[in-house]
mmCIF file of C-alpha atoms and ligand atoms in Angstrom:
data_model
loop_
_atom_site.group_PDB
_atom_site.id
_atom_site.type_symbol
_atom_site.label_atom_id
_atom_site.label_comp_id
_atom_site.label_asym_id
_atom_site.label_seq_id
_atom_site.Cartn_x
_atom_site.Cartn_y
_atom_site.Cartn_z
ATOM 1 C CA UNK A 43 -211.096 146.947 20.070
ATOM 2 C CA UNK A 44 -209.437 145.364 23.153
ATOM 3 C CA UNK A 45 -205.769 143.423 23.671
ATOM 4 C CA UNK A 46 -205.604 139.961 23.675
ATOM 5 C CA UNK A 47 -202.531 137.787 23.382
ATOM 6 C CA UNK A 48 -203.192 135.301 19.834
ATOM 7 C CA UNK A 49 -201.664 131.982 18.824
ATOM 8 C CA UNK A 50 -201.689 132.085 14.883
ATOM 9 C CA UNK A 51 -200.973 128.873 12.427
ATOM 10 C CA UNK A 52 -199.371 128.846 9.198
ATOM 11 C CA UNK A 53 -197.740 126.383 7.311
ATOM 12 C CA UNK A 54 -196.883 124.648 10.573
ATOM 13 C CA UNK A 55 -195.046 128.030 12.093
ATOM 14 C CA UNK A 56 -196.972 129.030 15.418
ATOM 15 C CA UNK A 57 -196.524 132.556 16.240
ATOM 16 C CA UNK A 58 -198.146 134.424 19.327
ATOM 17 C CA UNK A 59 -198.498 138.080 19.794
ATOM 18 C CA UNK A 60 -200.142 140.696 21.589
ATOM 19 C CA UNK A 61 -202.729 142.324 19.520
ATOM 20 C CA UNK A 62 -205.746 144.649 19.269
ATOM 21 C CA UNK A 63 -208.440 142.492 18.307
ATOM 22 C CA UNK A 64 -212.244 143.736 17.014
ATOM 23 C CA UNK A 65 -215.204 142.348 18.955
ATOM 24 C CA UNK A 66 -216.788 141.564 16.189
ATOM 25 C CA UNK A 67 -214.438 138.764 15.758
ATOM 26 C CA UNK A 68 -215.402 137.393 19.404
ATOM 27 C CA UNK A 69 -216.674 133.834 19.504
ATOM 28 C CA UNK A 70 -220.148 132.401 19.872
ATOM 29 C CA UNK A 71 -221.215 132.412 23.317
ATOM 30 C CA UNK A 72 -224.155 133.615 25.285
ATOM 31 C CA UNK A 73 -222.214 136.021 27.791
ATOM 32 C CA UNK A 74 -219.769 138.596 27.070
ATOM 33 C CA UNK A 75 -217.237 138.948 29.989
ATOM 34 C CA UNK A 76 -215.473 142.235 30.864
ATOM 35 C CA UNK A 77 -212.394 140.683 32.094
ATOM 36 C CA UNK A 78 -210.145 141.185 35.179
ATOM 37 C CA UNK A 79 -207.273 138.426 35.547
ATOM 38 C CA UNK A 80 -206.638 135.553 33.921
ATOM 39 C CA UNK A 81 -203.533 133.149 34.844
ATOM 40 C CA UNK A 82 -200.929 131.121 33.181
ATOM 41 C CA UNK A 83 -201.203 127.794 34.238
ATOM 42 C CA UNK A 84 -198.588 124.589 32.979
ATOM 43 C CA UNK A 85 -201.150 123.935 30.017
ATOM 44 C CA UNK A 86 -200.914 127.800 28.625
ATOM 45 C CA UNK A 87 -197.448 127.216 29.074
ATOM 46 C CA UNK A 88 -197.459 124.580 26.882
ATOM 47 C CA UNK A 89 -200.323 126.449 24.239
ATOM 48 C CA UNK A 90 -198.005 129.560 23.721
ATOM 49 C CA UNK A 91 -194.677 128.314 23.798
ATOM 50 C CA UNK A 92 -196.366 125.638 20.989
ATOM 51 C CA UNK A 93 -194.567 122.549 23.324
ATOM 52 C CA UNK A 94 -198.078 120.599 22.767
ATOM 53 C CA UNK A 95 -200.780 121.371 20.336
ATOM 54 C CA UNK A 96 -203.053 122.285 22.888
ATOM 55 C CA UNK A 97 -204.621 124.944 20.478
ATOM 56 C CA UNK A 98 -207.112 123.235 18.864
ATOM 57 C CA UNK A 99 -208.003 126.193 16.061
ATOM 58 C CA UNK A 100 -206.662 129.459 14.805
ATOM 59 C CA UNK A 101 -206.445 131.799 15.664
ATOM 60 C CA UNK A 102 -206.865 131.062 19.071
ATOM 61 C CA UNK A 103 -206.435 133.347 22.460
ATOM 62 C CA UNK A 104 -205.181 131.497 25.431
ATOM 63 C CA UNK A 105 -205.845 131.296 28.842
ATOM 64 C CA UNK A 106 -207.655 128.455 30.701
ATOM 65 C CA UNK A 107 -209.072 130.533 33.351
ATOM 66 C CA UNK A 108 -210.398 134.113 33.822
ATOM 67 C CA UNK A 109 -212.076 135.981 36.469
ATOM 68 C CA UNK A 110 -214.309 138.919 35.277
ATOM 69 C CA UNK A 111 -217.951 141.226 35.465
ATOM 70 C CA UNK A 112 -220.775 140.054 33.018
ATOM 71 C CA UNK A 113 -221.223 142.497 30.116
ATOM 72 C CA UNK A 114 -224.310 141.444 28.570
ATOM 73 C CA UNK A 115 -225.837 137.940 28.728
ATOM 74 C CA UNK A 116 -228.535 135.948 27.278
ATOM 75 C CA UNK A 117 -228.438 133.164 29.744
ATOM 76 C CA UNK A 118 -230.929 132.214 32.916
ATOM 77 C CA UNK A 119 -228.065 132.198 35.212
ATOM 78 C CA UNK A 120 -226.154 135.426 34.590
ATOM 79 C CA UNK A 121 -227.312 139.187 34.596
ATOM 80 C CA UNK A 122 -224.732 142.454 33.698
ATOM 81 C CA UNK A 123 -222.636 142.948 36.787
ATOM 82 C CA UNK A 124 -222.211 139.389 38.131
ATOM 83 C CA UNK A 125 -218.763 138.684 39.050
ATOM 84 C CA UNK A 126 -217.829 135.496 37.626
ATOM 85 C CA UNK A 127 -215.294 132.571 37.258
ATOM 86 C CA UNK A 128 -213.880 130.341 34.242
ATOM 87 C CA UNK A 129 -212.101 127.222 34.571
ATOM 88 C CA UNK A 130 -211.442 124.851 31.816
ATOM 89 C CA UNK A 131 -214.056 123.114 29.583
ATOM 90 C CA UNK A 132 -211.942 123.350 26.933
ATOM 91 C CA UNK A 133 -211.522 127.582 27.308
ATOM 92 C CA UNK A 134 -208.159 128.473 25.627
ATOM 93 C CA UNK A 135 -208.172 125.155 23.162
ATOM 94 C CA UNK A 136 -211.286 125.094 21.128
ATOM 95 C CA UNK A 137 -212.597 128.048 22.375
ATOM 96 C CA UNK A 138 -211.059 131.934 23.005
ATOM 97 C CA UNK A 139 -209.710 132.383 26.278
ATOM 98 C CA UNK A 140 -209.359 134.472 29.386
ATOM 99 C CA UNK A 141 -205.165 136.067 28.250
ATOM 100 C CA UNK A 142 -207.914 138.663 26.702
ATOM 101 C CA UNK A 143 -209.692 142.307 27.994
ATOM 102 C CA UNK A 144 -212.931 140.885 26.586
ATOM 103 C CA UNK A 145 -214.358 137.124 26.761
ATOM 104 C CA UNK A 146 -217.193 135.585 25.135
ATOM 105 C CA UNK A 147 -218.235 132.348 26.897
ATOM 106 C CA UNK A 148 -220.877 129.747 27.528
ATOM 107 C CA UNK A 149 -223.238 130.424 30.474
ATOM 108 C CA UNK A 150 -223.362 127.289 31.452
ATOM 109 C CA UNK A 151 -219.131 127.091 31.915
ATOM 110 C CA UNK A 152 -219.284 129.868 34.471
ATOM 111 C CA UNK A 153 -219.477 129.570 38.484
ATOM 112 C CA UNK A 154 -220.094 132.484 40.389
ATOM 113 C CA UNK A 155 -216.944 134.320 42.261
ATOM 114 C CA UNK A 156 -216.756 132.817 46.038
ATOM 115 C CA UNK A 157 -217.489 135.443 48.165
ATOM 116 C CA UNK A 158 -214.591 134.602 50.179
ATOM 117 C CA UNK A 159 -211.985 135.860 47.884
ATOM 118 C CA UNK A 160 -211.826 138.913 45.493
ATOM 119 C CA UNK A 161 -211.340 138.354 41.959
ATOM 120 C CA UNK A 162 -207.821 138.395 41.881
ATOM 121 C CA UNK A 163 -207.459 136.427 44.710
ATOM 122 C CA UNK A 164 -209.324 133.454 42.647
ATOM 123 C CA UNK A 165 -207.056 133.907 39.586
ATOM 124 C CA UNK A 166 -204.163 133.913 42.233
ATOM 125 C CA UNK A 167 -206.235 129.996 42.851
ATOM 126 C CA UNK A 168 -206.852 129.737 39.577
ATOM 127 C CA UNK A 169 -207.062 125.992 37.244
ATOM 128 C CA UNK A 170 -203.823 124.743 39.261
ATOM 129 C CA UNK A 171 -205.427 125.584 42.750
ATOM 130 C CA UNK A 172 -208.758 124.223 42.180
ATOM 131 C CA UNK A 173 -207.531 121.205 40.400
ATOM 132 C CA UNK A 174 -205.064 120.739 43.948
ATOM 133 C CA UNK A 175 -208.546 121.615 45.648
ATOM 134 C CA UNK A 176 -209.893 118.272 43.232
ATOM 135 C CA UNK A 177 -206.821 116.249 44.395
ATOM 136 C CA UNK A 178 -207.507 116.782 47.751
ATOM 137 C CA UNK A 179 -211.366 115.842 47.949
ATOM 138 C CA UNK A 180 -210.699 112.687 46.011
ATOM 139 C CA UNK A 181 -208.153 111.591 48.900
ATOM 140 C CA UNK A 182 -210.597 112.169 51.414
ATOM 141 C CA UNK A 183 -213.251 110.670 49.737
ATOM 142 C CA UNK A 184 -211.381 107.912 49.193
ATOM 143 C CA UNK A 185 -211.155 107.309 52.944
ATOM 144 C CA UNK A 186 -207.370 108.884 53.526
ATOM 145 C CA UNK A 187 -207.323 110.572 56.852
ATOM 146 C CA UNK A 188 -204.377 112.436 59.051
ATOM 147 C CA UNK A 189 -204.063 109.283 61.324
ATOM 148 C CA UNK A 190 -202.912 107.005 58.382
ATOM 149 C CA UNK A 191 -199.441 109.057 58.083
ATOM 150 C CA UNK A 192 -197.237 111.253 55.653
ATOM 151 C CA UNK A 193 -199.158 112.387 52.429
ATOM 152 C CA UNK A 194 -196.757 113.263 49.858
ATOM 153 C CA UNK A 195 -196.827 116.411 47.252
ATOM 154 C CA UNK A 196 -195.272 116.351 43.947
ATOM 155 C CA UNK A 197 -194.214 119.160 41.826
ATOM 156 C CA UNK A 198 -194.411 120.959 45.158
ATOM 157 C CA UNK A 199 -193.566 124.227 44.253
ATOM 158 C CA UNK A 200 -195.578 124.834 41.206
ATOM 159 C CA UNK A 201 -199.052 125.943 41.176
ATOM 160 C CA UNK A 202 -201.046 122.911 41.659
ATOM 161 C CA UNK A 203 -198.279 121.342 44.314
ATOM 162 C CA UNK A 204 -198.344 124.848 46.420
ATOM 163 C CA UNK A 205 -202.113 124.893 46.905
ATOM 164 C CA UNK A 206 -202.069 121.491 47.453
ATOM 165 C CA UNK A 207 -199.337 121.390 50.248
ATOM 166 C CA UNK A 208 -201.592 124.239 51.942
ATOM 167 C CA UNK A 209 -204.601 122.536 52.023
ATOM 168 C CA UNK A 210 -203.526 119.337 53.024
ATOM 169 C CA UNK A 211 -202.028 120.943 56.051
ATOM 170 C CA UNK A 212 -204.776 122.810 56.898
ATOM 171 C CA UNK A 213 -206.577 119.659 56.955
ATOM 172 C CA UNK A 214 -204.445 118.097 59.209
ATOM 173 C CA UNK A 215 -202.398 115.910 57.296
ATOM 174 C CA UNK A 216 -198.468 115.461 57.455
ATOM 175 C CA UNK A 217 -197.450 116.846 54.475
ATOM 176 C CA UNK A 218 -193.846 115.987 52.362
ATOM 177 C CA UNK A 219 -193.161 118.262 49.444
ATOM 178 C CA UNK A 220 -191.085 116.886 46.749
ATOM 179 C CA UNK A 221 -189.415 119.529 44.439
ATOM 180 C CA UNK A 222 -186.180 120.362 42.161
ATOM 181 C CA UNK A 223 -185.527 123.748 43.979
ATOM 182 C CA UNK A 224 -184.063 123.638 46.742
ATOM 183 C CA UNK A 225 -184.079 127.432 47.411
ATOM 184 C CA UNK A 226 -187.380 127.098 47.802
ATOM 185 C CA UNK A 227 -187.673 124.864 51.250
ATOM 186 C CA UNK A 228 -188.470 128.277 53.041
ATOM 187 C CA UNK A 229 -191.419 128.905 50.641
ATOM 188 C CA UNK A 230 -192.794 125.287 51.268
ATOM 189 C CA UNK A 231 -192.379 125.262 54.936
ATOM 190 C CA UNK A 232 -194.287 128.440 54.930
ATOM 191 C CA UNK A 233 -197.209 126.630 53.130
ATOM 192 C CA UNK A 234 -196.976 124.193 55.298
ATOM 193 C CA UNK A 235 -194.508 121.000 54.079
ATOM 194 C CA UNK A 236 -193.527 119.204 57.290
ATOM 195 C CA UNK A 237 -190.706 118.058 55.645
ATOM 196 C CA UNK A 238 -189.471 118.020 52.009
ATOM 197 C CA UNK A 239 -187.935 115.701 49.863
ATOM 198 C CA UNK A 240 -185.136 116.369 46.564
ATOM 199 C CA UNK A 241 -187.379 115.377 43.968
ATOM 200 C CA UNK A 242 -184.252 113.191 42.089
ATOM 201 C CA UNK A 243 -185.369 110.647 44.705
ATOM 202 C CA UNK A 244 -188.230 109.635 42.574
ATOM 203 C CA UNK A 245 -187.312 110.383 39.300
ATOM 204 C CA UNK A 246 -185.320 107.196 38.452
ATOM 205 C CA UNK A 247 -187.009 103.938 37.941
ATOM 206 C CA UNK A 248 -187.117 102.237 41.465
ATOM 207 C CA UNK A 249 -188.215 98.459 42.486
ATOM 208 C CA UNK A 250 -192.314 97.512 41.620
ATOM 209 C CA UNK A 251 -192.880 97.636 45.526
ATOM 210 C CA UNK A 252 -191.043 100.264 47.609
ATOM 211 C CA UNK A 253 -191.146 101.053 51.773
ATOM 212 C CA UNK A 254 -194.963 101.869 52.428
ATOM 213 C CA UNK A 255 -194.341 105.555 52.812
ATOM 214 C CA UNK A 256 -197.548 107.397 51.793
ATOM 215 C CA UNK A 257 -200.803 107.241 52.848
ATOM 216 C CA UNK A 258 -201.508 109.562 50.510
ATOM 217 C CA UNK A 259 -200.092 111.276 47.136
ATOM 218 C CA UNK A 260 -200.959 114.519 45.044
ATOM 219 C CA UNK A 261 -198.904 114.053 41.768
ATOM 220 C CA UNK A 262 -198.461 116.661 39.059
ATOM 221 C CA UNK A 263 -195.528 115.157 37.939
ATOM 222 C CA UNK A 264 -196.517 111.869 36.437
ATOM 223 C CA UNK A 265 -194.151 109.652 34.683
ATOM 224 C CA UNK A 266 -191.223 107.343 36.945
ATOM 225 C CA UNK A 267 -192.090 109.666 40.108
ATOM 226 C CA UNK A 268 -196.061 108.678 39.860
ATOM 227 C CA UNK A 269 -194.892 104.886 39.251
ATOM 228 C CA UNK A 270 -192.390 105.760 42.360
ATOM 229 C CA UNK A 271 -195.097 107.216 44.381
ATOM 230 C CA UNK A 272 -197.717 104.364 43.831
ATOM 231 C CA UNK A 273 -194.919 101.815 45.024
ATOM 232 C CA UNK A 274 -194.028 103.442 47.987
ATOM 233 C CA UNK A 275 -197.664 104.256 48.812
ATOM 234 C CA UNK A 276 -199.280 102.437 52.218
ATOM 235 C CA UNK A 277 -201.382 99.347 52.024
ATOM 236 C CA UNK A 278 -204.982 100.761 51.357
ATOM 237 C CA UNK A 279 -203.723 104.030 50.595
ATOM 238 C CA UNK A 280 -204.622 106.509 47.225
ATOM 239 C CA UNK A 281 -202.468 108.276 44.951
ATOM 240 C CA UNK A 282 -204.922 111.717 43.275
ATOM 241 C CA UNK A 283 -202.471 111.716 39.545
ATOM 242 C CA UNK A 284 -203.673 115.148 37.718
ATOM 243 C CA UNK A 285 -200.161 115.961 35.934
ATOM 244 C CA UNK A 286 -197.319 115.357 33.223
ATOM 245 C CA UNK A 287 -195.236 117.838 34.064
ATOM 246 C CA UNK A 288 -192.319 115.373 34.269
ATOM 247 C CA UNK A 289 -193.656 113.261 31.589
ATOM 248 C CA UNK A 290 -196.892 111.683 30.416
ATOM 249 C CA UNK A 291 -195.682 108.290 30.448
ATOM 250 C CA UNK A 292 -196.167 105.534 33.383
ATOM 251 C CA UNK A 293 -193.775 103.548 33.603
ATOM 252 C CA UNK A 294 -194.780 101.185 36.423
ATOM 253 C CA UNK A 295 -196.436 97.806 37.083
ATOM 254 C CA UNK A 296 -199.730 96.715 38.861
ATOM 255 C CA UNK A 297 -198.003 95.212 42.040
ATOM 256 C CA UNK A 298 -199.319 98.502 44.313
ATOM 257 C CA UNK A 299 -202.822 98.079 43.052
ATOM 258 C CA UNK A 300 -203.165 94.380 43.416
ATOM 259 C CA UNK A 301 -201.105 93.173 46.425
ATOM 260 C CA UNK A 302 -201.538 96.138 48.417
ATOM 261 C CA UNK A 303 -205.315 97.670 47.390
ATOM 262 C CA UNK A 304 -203.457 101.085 46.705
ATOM 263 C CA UNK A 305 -206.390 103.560 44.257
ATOM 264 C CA UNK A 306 -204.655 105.312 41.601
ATOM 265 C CA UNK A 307 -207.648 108.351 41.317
ATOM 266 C CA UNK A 308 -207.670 109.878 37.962
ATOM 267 C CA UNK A 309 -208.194 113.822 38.720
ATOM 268 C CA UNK A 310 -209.267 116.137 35.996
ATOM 269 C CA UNK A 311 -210.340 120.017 35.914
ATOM 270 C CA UNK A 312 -211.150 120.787 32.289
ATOM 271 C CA UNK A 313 -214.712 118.983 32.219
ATOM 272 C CA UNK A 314 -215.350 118.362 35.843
ATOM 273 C CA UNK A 315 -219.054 119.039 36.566
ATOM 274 C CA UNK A 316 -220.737 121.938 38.253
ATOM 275 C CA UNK A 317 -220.969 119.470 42.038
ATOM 276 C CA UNK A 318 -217.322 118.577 42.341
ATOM 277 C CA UNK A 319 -216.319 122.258 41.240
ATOM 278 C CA UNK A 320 -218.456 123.504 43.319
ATOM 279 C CA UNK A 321 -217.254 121.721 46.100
ATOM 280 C CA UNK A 322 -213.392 121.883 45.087
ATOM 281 C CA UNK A 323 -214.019 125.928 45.571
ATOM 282 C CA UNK A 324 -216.279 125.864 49.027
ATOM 283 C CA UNK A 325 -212.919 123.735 50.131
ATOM 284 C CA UNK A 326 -210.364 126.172 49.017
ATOM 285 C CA UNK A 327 -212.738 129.108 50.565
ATOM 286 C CA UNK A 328 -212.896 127.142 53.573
ATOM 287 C CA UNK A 329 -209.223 125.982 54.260
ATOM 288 C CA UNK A 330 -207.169 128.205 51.905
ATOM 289 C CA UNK A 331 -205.426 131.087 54.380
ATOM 290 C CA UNK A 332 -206.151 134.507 51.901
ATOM 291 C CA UNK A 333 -202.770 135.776 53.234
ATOM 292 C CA UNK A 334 -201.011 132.683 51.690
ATOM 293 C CA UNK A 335 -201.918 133.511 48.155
ATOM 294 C CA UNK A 336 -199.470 136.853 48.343
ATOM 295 C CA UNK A 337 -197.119 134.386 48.703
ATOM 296 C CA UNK A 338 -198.070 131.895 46.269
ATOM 297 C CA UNK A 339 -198.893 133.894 43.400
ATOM 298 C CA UNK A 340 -197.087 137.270 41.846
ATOM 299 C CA UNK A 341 -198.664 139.500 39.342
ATOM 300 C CA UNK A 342 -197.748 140.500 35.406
ATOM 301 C CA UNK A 343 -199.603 142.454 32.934
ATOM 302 C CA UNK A 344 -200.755 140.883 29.595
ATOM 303 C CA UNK A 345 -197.999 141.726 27.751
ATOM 304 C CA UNK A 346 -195.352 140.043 29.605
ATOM 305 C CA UNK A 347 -197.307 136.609 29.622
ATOM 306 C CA UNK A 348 -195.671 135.427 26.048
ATOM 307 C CA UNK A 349 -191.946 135.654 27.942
ATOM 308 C CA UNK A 350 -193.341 134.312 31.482
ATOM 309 C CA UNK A 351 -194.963 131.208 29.764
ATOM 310 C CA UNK A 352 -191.855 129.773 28.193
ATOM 311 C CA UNK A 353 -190.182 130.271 32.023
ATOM 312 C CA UNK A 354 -192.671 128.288 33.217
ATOM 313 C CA UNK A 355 -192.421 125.357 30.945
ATOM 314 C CA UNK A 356 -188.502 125.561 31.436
ATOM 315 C CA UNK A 357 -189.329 125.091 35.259
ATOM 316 C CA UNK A 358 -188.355 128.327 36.408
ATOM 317 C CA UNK A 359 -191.309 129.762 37.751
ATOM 318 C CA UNK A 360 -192.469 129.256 41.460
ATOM 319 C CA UNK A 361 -196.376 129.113 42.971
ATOM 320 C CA UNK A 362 -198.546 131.039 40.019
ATOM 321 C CA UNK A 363 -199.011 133.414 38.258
ATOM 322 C CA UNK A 364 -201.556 136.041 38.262
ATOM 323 C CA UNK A 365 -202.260 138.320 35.075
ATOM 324 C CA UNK A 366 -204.047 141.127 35.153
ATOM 325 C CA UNK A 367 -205.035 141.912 31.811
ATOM 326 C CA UNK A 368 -205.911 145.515 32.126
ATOM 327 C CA UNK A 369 -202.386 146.438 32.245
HETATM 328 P P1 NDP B 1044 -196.288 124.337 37.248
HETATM 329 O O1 NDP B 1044 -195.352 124.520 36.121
HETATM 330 O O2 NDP B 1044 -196.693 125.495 38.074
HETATM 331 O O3 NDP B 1044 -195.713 123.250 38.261
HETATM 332 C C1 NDP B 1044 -195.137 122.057 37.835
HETATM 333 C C2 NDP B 1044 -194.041 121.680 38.827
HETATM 334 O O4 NDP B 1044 -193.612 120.351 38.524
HETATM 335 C C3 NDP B 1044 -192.796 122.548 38.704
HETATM 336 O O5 NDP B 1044 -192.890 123.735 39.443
HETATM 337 C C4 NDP B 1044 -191.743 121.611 39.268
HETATM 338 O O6 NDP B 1044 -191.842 121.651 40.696
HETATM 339 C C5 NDP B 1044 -192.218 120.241 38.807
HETATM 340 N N1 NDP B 1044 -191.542 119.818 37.588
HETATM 341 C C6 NDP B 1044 -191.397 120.527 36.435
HETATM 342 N N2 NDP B 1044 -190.716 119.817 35.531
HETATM 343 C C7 NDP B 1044 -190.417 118.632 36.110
HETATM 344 C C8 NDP B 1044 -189.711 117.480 35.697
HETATM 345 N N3 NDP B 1044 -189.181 117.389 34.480
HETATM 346 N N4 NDP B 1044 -189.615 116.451 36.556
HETATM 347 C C9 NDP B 1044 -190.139 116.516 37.787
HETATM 348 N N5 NDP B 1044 -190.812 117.608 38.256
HETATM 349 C C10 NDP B 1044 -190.947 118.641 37.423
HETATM 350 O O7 NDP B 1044 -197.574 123.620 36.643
HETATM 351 P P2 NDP B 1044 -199.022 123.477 37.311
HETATM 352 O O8 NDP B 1044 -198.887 123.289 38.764
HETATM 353 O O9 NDP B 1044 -199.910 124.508 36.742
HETATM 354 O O10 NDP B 1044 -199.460 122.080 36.671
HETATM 355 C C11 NDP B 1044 -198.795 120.892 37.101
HETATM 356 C C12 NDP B 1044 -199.234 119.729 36.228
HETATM 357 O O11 NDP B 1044 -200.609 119.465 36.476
HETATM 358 C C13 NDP B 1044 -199.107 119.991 34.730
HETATM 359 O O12 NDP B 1044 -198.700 118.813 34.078
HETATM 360 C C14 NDP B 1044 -200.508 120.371 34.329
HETATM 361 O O13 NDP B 1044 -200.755 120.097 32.974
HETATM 362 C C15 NDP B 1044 -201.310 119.490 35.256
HETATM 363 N N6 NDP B 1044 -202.647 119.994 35.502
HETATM 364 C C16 NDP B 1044 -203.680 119.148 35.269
HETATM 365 C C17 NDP B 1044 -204.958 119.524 35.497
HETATM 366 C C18 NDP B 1044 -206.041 118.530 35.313
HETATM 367 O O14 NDP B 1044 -207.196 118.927 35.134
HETATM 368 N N7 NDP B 1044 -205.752 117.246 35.384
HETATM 369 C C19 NDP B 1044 -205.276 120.900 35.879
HETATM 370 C C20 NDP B 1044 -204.118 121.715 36.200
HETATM 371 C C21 NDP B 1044 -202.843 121.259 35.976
HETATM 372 P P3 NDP B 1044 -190.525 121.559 41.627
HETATM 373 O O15 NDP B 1044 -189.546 122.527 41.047
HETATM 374 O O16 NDP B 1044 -191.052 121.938 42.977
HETATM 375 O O17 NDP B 1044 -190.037 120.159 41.561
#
């Protein structure tokens, strides 16, 4: 038996719980994960408060990501005792998820843990921080570089927005964080904002073509402050849109893209191929200060995660959070 926290269905009344669950009830999968952390990231949130129906079957554990030590395994890749990472590919929605002691997985979904951070450390990271890590590489691929001016962070104090604000400093840019708390302006100076910006400032519809601003965006926010962003965005310029967290509508027009070139770059995590993960990762191993993610991240066990998920889809919650799963 082991704990796990389940999402059950009936008659159209979700309920989630914390439960001892037999391992004969475990999924298909070719390895069986002894796990360590997992996280709560905005799309758990939304899973085990039942906001969205991101659980696609029942019952279903949650938990997008997971860090852990192969048990047994039938695949090429993986052998007992490798130390191992899970991000997305549909983990926690179709399939059981890491808010469990024990995980049965796909080979093929895992990536091995970076060997510049422990476990914990990449659950600290996590979905939010490598999808930030995603954001980032499709700016600079997309040819946005220091010299061009301000980039701009939305949602800056949640947990894609935080790592996102990091990296982009530690790449050089000028960095403007946009958020709803302003206690917080310490904590994002810290990270590195440059300056920071009352998110109600892009949150009501504005004009189709704004003061060129940006040369670059991260958005997790979506809705009137991505339409906001794109019109305020440089000529040339590229706007990385990975969230909803203020909405998933767009309510904007084409005048950005077609008078002034500006890229809107779709950016998502869940089913991102091995090369871009693997590359999203070797950045955030590279340019992501360890010592930042004491600061980013703070710790709960397992059986709190049912109470802090419905804080974090009220807004309440700053950076990420970390659960180990053990305790
Ligand atoms: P968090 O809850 O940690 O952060 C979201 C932040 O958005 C909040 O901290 C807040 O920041 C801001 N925010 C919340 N509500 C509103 C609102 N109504 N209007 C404006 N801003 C708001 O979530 P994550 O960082 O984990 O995820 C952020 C978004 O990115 C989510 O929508 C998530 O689904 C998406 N995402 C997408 C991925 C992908 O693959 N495309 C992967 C990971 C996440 P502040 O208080 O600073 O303003």
């Amino acid at each position: 038996m082991f704990s796990a926290i389940v999402i059950d269905k009936t008659d159209d009344q979700q309920s989630v719980s914390l439960q001892q669950v037999d391992e004969a009830q475990l999924p298909e999968g070719d390895v069986t994960i002894d796990v360590d952390y997992s996280t709560l990231n905005y799309k758990d949130g939304l899973a085990i408060t039942g906001k969205s129906p991101i659980a696609r079957k029942f019952p279903m554990v949650p938990g997008i990501d997971l860090v852990g030590t192969v048990r047994d395994s039938s695949h090429a890749d993986w052998k007992a005792g490798d130390r191992v990472v899970l991000n997305g590919w549909g983990v926690g929605e179709g399939h059981w998820g890491g808010l469990s002691q024990v995980a049965r997985l796909k080979g093929e979904w895992l990536v091995p843990l970076p060997a510049a951070f422990s476990g914990k450390q990449a659950m600290a990271i996590g979905t939010a921080g490598y999808t930030a890590a995603l954001c980032v590489d499709a700016l600079v691929a997309a040819g946005v570089t220091p010299d061009q001016g301000e980039v701009l962070v939305t949602g800056a104090t949640g947990g894609v927005g935080s790592v996102a604000v990091a990296l982009l400093k530690k790449a050089g840019f000028t960095v403007v964080g946009s958020t709803g708390k302003a206690s917080e302006h310490a904590y994002l100076t810290q990270l590195g904002a440059d300056e920071i910006i009352d998110r109600a400032t892009l949150s009501e519809r504005g004009k189709p073509l704004q003061r060129e601003r940006w040369a670059g965006v991260v958005d997790s926010v979506g809705s009137t402050t991505l339409a906001n962003a794109c019109a305020a965005t440089k000529y040339g310029g590229a706007v990385a849109a990975c969230g909803l967290a203020g909405g998933a509508d767009f309510p904007a027009t084409v005048m950005p893209f077609i008078l002034r070139g500006v890229r809107l770059l779709g950016v998502d995590s869940v089913m991102a191929p091995k090369g871009p993960r693997m590359a999203a990762w070797a950045r955030l191993a590279r340019d992501l200060d360890p010592a930042l993610l004491d600061v980013i991240a703070h710790e709960i066990g397992l059986g709190e995660a049912i109470a802090a998920a419905a804080d974090l889809i009220d807004g309440k919650v700053r950076g990420r959070v970390l659960v180990d799963v053990n305790r």
